[in-house]
XYZ file of C-alpha atoms in Angstrom:
623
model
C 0.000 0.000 0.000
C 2.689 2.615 0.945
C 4.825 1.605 -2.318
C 1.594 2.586 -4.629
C 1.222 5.225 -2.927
C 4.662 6.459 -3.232
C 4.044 5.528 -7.125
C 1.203 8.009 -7.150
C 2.823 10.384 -5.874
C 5.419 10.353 -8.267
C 3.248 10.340 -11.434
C 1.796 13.136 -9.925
C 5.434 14.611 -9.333
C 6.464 14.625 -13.179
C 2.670 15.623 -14.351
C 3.038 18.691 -12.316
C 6.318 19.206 -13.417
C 5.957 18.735 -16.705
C 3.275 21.432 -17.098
C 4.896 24.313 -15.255
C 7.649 26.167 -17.016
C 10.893 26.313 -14.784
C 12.899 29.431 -15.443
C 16.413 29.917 -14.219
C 18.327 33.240 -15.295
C 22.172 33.111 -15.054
C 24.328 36.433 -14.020
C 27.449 37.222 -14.875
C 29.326 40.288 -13.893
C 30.981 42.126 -16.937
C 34.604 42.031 -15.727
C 34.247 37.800 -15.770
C 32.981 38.166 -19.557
C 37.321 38.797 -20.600
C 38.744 41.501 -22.950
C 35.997 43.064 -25.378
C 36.746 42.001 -28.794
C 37.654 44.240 -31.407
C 37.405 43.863 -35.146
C 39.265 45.317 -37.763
C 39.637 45.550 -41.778
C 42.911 43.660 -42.947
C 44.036 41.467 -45.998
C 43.589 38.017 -46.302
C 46.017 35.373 -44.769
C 46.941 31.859 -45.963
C 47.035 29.413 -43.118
C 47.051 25.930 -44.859
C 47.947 24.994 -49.044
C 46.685 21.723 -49.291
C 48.339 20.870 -52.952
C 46.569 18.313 -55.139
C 48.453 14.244 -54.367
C 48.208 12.155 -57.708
C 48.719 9.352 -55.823
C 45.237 9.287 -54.669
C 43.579 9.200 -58.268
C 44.015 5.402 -58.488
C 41.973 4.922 -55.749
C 38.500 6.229 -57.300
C 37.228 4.614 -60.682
C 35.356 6.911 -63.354
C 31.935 6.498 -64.196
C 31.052 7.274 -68.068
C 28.503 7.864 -68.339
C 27.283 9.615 -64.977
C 23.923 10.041 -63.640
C 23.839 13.345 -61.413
C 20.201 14.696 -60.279
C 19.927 18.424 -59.502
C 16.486 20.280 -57.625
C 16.337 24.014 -59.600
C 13.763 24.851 -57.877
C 14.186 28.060 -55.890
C 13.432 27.349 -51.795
C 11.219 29.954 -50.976
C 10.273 31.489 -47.598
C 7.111 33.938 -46.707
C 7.029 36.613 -44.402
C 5.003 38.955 -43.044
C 5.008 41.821 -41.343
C 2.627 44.557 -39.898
C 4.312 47.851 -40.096
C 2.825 50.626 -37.677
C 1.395 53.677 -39.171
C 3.593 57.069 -39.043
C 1.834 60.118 -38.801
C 3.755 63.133 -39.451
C 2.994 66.736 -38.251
C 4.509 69.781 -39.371
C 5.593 72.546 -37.255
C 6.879 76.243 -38.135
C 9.097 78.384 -36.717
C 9.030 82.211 -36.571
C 12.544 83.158 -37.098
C 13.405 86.860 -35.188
C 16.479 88.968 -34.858
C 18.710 87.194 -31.961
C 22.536 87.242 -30.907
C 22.857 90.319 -29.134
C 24.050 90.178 -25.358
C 21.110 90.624 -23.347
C 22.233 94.268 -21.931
C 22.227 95.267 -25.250
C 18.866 97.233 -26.915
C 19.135 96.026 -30.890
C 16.391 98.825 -31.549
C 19.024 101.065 -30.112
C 21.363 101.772 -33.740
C 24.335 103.729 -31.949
C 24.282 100.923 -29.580
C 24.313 98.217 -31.740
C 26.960 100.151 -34.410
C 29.028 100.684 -31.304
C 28.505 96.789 -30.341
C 29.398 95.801 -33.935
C 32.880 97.786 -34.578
C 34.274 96.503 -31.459
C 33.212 92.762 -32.343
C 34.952 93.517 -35.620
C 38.469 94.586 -34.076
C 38.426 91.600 -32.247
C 41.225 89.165 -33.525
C 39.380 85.931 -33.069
C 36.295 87.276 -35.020
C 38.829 88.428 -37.542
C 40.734 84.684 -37.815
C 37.294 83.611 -38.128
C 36.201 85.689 -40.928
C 39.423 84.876 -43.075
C 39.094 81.377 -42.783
C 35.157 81.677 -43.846
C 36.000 84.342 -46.546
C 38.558 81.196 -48.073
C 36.035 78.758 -48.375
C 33.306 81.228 -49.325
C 35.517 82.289 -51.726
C 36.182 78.981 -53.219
C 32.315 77.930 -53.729
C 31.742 81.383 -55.975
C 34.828 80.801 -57.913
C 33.168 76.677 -58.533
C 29.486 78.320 -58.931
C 31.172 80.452 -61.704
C 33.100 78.273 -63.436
C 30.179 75.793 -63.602
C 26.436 76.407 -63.487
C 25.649 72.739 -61.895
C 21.608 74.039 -63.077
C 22.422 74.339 -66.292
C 20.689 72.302 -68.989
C 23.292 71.444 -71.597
C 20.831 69.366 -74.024
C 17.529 70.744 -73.515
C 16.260 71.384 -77.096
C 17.420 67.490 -77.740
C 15.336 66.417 -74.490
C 12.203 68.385 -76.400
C 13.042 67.204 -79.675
C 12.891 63.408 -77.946
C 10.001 64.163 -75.775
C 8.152 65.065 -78.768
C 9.036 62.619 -81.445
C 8.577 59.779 -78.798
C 5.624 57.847 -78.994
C 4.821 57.674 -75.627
C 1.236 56.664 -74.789
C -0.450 59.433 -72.817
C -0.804 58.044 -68.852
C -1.924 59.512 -66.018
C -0.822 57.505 -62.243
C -2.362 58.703 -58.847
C -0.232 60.176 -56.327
C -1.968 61.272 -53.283
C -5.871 60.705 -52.048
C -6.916 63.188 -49.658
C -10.426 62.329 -47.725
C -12.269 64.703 -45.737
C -11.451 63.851 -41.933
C -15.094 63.930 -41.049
C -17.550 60.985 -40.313
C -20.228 62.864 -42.698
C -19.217 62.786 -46.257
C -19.463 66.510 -48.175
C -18.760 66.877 -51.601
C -15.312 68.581 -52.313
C -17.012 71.444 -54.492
C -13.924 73.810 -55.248
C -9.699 73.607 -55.474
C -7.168 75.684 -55.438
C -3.726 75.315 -55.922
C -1.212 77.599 -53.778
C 0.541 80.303 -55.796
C 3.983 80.155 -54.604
C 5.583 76.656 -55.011
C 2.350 74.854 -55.618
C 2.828 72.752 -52.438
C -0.286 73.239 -50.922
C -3.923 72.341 -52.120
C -7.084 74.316 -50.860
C -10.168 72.459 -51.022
C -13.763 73.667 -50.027
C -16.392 71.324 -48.495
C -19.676 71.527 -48.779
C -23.365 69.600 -49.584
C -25.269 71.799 -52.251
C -28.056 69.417 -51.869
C -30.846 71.517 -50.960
C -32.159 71.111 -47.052
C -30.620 67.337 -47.496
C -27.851 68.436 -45.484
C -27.845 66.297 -41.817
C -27.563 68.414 -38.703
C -24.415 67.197 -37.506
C -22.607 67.886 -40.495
C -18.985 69.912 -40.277
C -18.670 73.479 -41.858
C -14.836 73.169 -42.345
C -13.053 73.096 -45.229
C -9.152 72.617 -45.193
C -5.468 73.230 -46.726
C -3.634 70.478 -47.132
C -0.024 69.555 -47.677
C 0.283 67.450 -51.053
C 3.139 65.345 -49.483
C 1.051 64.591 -46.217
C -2.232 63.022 -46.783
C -3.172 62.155 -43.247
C -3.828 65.589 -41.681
C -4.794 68.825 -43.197
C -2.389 71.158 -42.858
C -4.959 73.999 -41.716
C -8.463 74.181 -41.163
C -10.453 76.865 -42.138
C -14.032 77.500 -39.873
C -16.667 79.663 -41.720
C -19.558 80.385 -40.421
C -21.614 78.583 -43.643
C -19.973 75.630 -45.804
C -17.079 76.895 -48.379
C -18.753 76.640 -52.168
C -15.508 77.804 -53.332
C -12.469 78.887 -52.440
C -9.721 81.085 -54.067
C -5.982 82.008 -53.043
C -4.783 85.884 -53.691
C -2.120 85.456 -56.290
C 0.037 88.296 -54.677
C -0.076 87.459 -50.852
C -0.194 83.715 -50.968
C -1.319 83.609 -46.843
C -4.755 85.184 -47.578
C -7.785 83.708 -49.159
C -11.590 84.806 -49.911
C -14.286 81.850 -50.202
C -17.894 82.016 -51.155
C -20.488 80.476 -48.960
C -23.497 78.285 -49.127
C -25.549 81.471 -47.439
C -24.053 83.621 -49.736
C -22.381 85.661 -47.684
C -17.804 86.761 -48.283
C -15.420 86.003 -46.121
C -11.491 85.652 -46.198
C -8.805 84.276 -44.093
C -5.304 85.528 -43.291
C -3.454 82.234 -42.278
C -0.842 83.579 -39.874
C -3.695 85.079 -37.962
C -5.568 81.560 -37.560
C -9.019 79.327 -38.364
C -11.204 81.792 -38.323
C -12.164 84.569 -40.745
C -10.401 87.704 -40.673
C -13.761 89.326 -41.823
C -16.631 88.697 -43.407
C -20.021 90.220 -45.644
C -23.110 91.286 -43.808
C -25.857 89.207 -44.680
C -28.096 91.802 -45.969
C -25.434 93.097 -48.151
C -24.531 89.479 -49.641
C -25.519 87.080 -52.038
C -29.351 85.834 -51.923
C -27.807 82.140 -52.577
C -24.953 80.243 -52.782
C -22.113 81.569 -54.212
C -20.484 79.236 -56.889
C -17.696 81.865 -58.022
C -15.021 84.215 -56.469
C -12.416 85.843 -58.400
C -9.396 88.122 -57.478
C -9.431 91.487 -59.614
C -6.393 92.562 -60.834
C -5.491 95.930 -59.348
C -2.702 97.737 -57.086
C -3.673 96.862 -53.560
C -4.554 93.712 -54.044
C -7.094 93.550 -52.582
C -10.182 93.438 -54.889
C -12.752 90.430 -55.748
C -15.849 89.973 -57.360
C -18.493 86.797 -56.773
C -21.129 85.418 -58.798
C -24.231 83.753 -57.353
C -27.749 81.712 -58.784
C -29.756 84.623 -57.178
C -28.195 86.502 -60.494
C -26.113 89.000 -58.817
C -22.385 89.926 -59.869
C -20.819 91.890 -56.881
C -17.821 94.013 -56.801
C -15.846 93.628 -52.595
C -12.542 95.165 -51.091
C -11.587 93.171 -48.498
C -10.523 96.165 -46.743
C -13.879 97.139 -46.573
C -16.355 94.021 -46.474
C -19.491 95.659 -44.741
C -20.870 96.034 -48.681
C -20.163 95.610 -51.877
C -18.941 98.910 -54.070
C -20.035 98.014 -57.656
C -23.141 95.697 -58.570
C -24.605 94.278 -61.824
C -27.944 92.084 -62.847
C -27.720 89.505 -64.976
C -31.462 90.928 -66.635
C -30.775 89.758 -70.580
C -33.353 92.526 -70.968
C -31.122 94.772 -69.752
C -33.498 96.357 -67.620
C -32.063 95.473 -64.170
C -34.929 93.624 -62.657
C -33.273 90.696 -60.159
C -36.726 88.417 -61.011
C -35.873 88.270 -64.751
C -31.796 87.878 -63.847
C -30.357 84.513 -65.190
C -28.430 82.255 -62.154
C -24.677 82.992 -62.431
C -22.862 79.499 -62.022
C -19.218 80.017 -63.376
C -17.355 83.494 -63.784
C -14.192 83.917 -65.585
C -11.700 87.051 -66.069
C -8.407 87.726 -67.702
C -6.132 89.897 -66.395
C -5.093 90.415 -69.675
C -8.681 92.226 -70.779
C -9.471 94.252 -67.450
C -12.429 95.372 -68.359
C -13.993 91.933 -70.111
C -15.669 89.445 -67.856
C -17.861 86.033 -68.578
C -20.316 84.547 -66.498
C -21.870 81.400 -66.992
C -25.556 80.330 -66.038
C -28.213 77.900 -64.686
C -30.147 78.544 -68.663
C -27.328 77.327 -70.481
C -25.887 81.126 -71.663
C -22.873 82.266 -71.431
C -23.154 86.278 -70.903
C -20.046 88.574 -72.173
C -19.820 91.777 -69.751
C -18.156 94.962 -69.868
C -17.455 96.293 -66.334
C -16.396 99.825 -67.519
C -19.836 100.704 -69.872
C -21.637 104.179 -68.730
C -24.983 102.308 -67.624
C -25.589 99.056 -66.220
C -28.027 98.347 -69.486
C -24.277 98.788 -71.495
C -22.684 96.065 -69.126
C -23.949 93.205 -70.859
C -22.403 93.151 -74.392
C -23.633 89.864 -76.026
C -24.712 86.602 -75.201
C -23.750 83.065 -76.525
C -26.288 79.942 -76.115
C -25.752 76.331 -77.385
C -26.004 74.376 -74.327
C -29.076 72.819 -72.519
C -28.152 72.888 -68.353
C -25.878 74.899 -65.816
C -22.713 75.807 -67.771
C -20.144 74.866 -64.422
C -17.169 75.701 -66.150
C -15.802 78.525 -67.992
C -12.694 79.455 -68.697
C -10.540 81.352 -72.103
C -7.339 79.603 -73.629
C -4.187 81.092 -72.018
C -2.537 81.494 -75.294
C -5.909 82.618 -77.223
C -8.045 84.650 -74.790
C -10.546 85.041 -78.373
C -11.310 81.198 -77.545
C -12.936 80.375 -74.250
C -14.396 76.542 -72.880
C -17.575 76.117 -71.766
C -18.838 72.655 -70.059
C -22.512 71.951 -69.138
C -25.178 69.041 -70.145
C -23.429 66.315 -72.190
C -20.817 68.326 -73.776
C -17.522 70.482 -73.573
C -17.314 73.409 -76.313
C -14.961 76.073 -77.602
C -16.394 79.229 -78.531
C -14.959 82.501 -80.297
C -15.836 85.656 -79.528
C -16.479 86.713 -82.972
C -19.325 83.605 -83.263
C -22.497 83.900 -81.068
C -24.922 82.082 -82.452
C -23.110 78.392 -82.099
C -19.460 77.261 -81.020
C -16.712 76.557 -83.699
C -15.683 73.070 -82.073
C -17.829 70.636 -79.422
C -17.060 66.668 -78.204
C -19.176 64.238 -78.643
C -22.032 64.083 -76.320
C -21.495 61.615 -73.475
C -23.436 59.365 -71.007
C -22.726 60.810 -68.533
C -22.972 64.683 -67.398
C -19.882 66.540 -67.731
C -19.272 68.634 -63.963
C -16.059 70.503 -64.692
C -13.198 71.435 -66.624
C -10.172 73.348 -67.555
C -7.452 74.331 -70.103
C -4.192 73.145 -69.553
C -1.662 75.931 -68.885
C 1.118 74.858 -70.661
C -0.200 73.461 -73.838
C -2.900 75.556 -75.672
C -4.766 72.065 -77.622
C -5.072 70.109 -73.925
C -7.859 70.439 -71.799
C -9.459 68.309 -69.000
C -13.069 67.400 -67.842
C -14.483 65.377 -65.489
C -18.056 63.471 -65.615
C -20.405 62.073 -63.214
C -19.397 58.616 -63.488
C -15.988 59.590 -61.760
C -14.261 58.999 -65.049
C -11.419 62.239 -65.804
C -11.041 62.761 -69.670
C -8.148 64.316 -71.408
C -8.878 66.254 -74.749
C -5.829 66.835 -77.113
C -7.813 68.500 -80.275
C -4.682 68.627 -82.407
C -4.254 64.316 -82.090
C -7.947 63.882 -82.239
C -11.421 65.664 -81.707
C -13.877 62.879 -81.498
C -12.484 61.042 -78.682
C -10.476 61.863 -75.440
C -6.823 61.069 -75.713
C -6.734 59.607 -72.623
C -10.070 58.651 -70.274
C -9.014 57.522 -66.530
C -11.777 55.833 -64.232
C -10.456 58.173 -60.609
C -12.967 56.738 -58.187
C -17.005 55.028 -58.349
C -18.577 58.346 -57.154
C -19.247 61.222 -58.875
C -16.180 63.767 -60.023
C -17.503 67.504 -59.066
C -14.307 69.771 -59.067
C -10.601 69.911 -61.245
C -7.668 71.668 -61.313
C -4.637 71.869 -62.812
C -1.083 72.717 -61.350
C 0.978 75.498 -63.180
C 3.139 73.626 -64.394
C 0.328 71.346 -66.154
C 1.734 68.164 -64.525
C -0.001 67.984 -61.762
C -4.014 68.264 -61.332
C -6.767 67.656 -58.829
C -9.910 66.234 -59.183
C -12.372 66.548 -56.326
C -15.078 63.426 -55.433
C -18.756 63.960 -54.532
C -17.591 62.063 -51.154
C -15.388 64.548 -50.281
C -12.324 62.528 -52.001
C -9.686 64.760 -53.331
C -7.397 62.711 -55.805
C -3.840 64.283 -57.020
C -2.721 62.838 -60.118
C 0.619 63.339 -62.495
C 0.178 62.932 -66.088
C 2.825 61.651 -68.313
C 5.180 64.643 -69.634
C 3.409 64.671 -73.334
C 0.675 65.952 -71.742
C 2.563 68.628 -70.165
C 4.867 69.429 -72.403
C 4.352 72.036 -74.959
C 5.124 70.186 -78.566
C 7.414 71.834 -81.702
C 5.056 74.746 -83.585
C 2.061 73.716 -81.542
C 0.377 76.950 -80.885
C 1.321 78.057 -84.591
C -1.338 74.764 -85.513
C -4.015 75.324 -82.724
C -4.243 79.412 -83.900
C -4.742 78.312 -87.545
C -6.923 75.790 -86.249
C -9.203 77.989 -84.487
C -9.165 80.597 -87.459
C -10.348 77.869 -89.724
C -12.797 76.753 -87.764
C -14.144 80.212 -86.636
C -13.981 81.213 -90.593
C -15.713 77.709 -91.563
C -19.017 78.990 -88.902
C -18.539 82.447 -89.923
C -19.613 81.461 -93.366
C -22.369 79.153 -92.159
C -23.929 82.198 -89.906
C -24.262 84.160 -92.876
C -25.512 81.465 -95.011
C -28.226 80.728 -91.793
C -28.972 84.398 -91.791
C -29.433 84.676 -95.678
C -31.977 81.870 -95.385
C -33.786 83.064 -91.664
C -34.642 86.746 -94.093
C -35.943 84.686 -96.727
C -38.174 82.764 -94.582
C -39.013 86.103 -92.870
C -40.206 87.885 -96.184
C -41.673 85.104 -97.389
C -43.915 85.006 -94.101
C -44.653 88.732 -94.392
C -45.371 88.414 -98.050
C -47.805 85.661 -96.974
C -49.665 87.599 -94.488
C -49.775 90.554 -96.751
C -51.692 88.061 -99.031
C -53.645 87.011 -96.062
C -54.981 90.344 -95.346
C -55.612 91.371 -98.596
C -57.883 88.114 -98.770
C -59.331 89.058 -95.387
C -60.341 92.799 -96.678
C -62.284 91.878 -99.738
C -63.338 88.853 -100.723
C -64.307 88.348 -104.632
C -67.340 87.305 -105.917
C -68.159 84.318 -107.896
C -67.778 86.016 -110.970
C -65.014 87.761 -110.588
C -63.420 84.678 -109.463
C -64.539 83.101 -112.781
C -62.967 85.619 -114.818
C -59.565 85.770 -113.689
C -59.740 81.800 -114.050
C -60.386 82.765 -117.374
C -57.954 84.848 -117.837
C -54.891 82.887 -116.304
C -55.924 79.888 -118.270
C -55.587 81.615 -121.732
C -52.620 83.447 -120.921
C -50.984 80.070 -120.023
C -52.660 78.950 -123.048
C -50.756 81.949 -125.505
C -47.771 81.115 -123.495
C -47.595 77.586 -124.354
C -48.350 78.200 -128.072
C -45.924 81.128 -129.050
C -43.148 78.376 -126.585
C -44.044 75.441 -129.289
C -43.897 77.883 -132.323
C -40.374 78.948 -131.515
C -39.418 75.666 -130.802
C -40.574 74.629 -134.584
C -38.487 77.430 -136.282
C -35.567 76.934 -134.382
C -35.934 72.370 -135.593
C -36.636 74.340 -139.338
C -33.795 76.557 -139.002
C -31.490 73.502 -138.032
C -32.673 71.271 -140.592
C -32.350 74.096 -143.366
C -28.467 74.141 -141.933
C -27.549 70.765 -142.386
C -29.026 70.289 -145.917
C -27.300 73.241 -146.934
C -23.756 71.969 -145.721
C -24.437 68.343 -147.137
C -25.119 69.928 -150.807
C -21.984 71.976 -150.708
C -19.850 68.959 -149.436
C -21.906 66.399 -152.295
C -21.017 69.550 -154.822
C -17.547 69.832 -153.741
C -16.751 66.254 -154.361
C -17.768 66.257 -158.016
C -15.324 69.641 -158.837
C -17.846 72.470 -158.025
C -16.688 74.755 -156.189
C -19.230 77.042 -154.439
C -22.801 78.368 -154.754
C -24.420 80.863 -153.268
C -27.622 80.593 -151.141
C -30.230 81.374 -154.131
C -28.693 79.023 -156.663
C -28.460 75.834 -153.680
C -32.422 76.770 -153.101
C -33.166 76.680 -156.918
């Protein structure tokens, strides 16, 4: 009994024993561990030469022939790993006036002169400035020997860039999603003037009263290197429609709101707007538009809204607006008949020449310096059937301006208003946006509803894009293009804005280019020049024929003829069509008599001739 119990106890023992872990850690002081090795670079040393003994050959026999099996299959091994995400922030620094000894005033000059000479008499400062002044003096003396900037083949790299056959490619480089649980469509871009590092993008939802309560007014600037945090966020009072940098102070902008009112934001000062419109003085609705004016301070804008309004602001001064104009097209000023303003566009080159674009489908030409508001609006140009949200003039041909609305994206002349001189196709989807590129005066960009981004080169084809790139499965609302024409935005309905780099053909301006798009667009502004006049020419003859009509009309409606009289000019139109037709087959049957009296009389003289007469005169042929 007490040996099985013993036995029990045992199993139990190594059961137990075998189910803990036993840990034992070892310690070692670091003087036991010996001298610390230390390696070192040297040559390579020969210890042993084992030479090659003949002798030992007759002991192995060769095998002819020999069988040898070789795996060349590759031994693979898979690993993976979970990297953790890095967030970056960026941080500025304010850099001020330092160095001076801190009983010393540096607003005081005599102080600081007087603090300055005796730091230059110093020996050690002048040591110092010898040895800098050496190596200083050795970087100019490189920098002018050899510009390391310099391009050495540059007209060969065009020459290749354009006789390449590169297919046109577009490749995404940055996504940028609105930070907020509740999705609002990015509705405007803007790229920053100096450097083009930084990307402006307004949020907003222009569905109407479909917009939840808990829904952020924000909009933000974001670093194009740093997707995962805006670099600023901007906090109006109503959602940002669009947004607009000032192309001489790149640290202020000016956005339009959903509630129509102006505001703009100085970003050194902060988040919040530096000032901002009074509602009654604002826009009745949303404003789509917001340009900066070219002028000496600076400081000038003007907005367009759908409550038909242009309106002239100084930031300086935003309590009301100092210049407005309705968009009546019966120049009468009444605001009920005005059309919806949806897309502006100026050029600084034409100062006093500005477009606006509308909810009807008509683009309206404007003259900001005319004597009466009536003057204002110069002409008008229709061919499209919905909101025109895009509109903007070649940079190298300010005649020829892009519209894109409904279906379609068209170019226009000025000197053309009844139709445009060149159009796409029309699509499947509805075209949102679009834009010239600025470096090539043939490539422009839209974007459609199906989130699909189109690229138009008219001079390599007109019917179809020249490249089409699928962005995203939601709608594509917003685009634009870098300075440099290589890089462009496209904003999503979702908030999504994509940054994508297109291949350099795109963005590179090819050999005599704008020589073939000018004679382009003068052919094809000549080509409807001709057809306008030829539709005109046929519009007046319809028109008298009309009138001529009614004239007949009301002659029939003033008197109408009796029986008789009706009878009688019968009568009278039947036997003058009668006369008509008889004296027409009398001269019909003396011109045949004529003829045939022709052709006897020249086969008598030839029958004559034959037998040795010579000739006869008329009388003696007859008799």
């Amino acid at each position: 009994m007490t040996s099985l119990i013993e036995g029990i106890w045992h199993i139990l023992f190594y059961v137990c024993m075998s189910k803990m872990e036993i840990v034992y850690v070892y310690t070692k002081k670091r003087s036991e561990f010996g001298r610390q090795c230390n390696f070192s670079d040297r040559p390579a040393e020969l210890h042993v030469d084992i030479l090659p003994d003949i002798s030992l050959a007759a002991n192995f026999t060769v095998r002819d022939p020999c069988n040898v099996t070789v795996q060349c299959a590759e031994e693979m091994s898979e690993h993976e790993v979970n990297t953790e995400r890095f967030e970056s922030e960026s941080r500025g620094i304010n850099h001020v006036e330092g160095g001076w000894p801190k009983d010393l005033n540096p607003e005081d000059m005599e102080v600081t002169i007087r603090y300055r000479k005796k730091v230059e008499k110093d020996e050690h400062y002048q040591n110092t400035i010898m040895q800098i002044a050496g190596l200083m003096e050795h970087c100019c003396k490189q920098n002018n020997a050899t510009d390391i900037y310099q391009e050495f083949f540059e007209e060969e790299d065009d020459e290749v860039v354009e006789e390449s056959e590169e297919q046109p490619s577009a490749k995404t480089i940055n996504v940028f999603r609105d930070p907020n649980e509740v999705k609002r469509t990015a509705t405007s871009l803007c790229w920053h003037p100096d450097g083009n590092h930084k990307l402006a993008v307004a949020y907003s939802s222009l569905e109407f009263q479909r917009a939840p309560n808990d829904m952020s007014f924000d909009s933000y600037i974001w670093d194009i290197e740093n997707p995962n945090k805006p670099e600023m966020t901007l906090k109006p009072v109503s959602p940002l429609v669009c947004l607009e940098y000032n192309p001489k102070d790149s640290h202020i902008l000016v956005g339009g709101s959903y509630n129509g009112q102006i505001a703009y934001w100085d970003t050194r000062k902060g988040s919040q707007p530096a000032e901002m419109s009074t509602i009654e003085h604002s826009h009745r609705d949303p404003v789509y538009k917001v340009i900066w004016l070219q002028s000496k301070t600076g400081t000038d804008i003007f907005s367009a809204s759908t409550d038909g309004q242009v309106l002239w602001w100084d930031i300086r001064k935003m309590s009301e607006p100092f210049e407005r104009l309705v968009l009546d097209p019966s120049k009468k000023g009444n605001l009920d008949n005005a059309l919806g303003a949806v897309s502006l566009e100026f050029e600084t080159t034409m100062p006093t020449k500005f477009m606006v674009g509308t909810e009807q489908g008509l683009v309206v030409s404007c003259n900001r310096k005319a004597k009466t508001p009536a003057e204002k609006i110069v002409c008008t140009y229709s061919g499209h059937h919905g909101p025109i949200y895009a509109l903007q003039r070649n940079p190298f041909f300010p005649k020829n301006f892009l519209t894109v609305a409904d279906w379609t994206a068209r170019i226009w002349s000025e000197d053309i208003k009844e139709s445009s001189i060149m159009w796409t196709k029309y699509h499947m989807a509805h075209l949102l946006d679009g834009c010239w590129s600025p470096v090539r005066p043939s490539v422009f960009f839209t974007v459609k509803m199906d989130g699909t981004l189109d690229v138009w080169d008219i001079l390599f084809k007109q019917n179809d894009p020249t490249l089409s790139l699928k962005v995203c499965d939601e709608a594509l609302c917003s685009i634009r293009v870098q300075d440099n024409g290589r890089f462009l935005g496209c904003g999503s309905q979702l908030g999504t804005t994509t940054l994508l780099e297109v291949s350099a053909g795109l963005c590179t301006l090819q050999k005599n280019e704008k020589a073939m798009v000018s004679e382009m667009f003068e052919r094809e502004t000549k080509r409807e020049k001709i057809l306008e006049a030829r539709h005109r020419e046929m519009r007046l003859k319809e028109r008298s024929r009309s009138e001529q009509s009614r004239e007949d009309e009301g002659k029939e409606a003033d008197g109408e003829e009796s029986t008789e009289e009706l009878v009688a000019r019968a009568e009278r139109e039947f036997f003058d069509i009668m006369e008509a037709e008889k004296k027409k087959e009398w001269n019909e049957e003396r011109q045949r008599e004529k003829e045939k009296g022709v052709c006897e009389e020249k086969d008598f003289q030839e029958e004559h001739e034959t037998n040795g007469v010579s000739s006869f005169t008329r009388r003696e042929i007859s008799l």
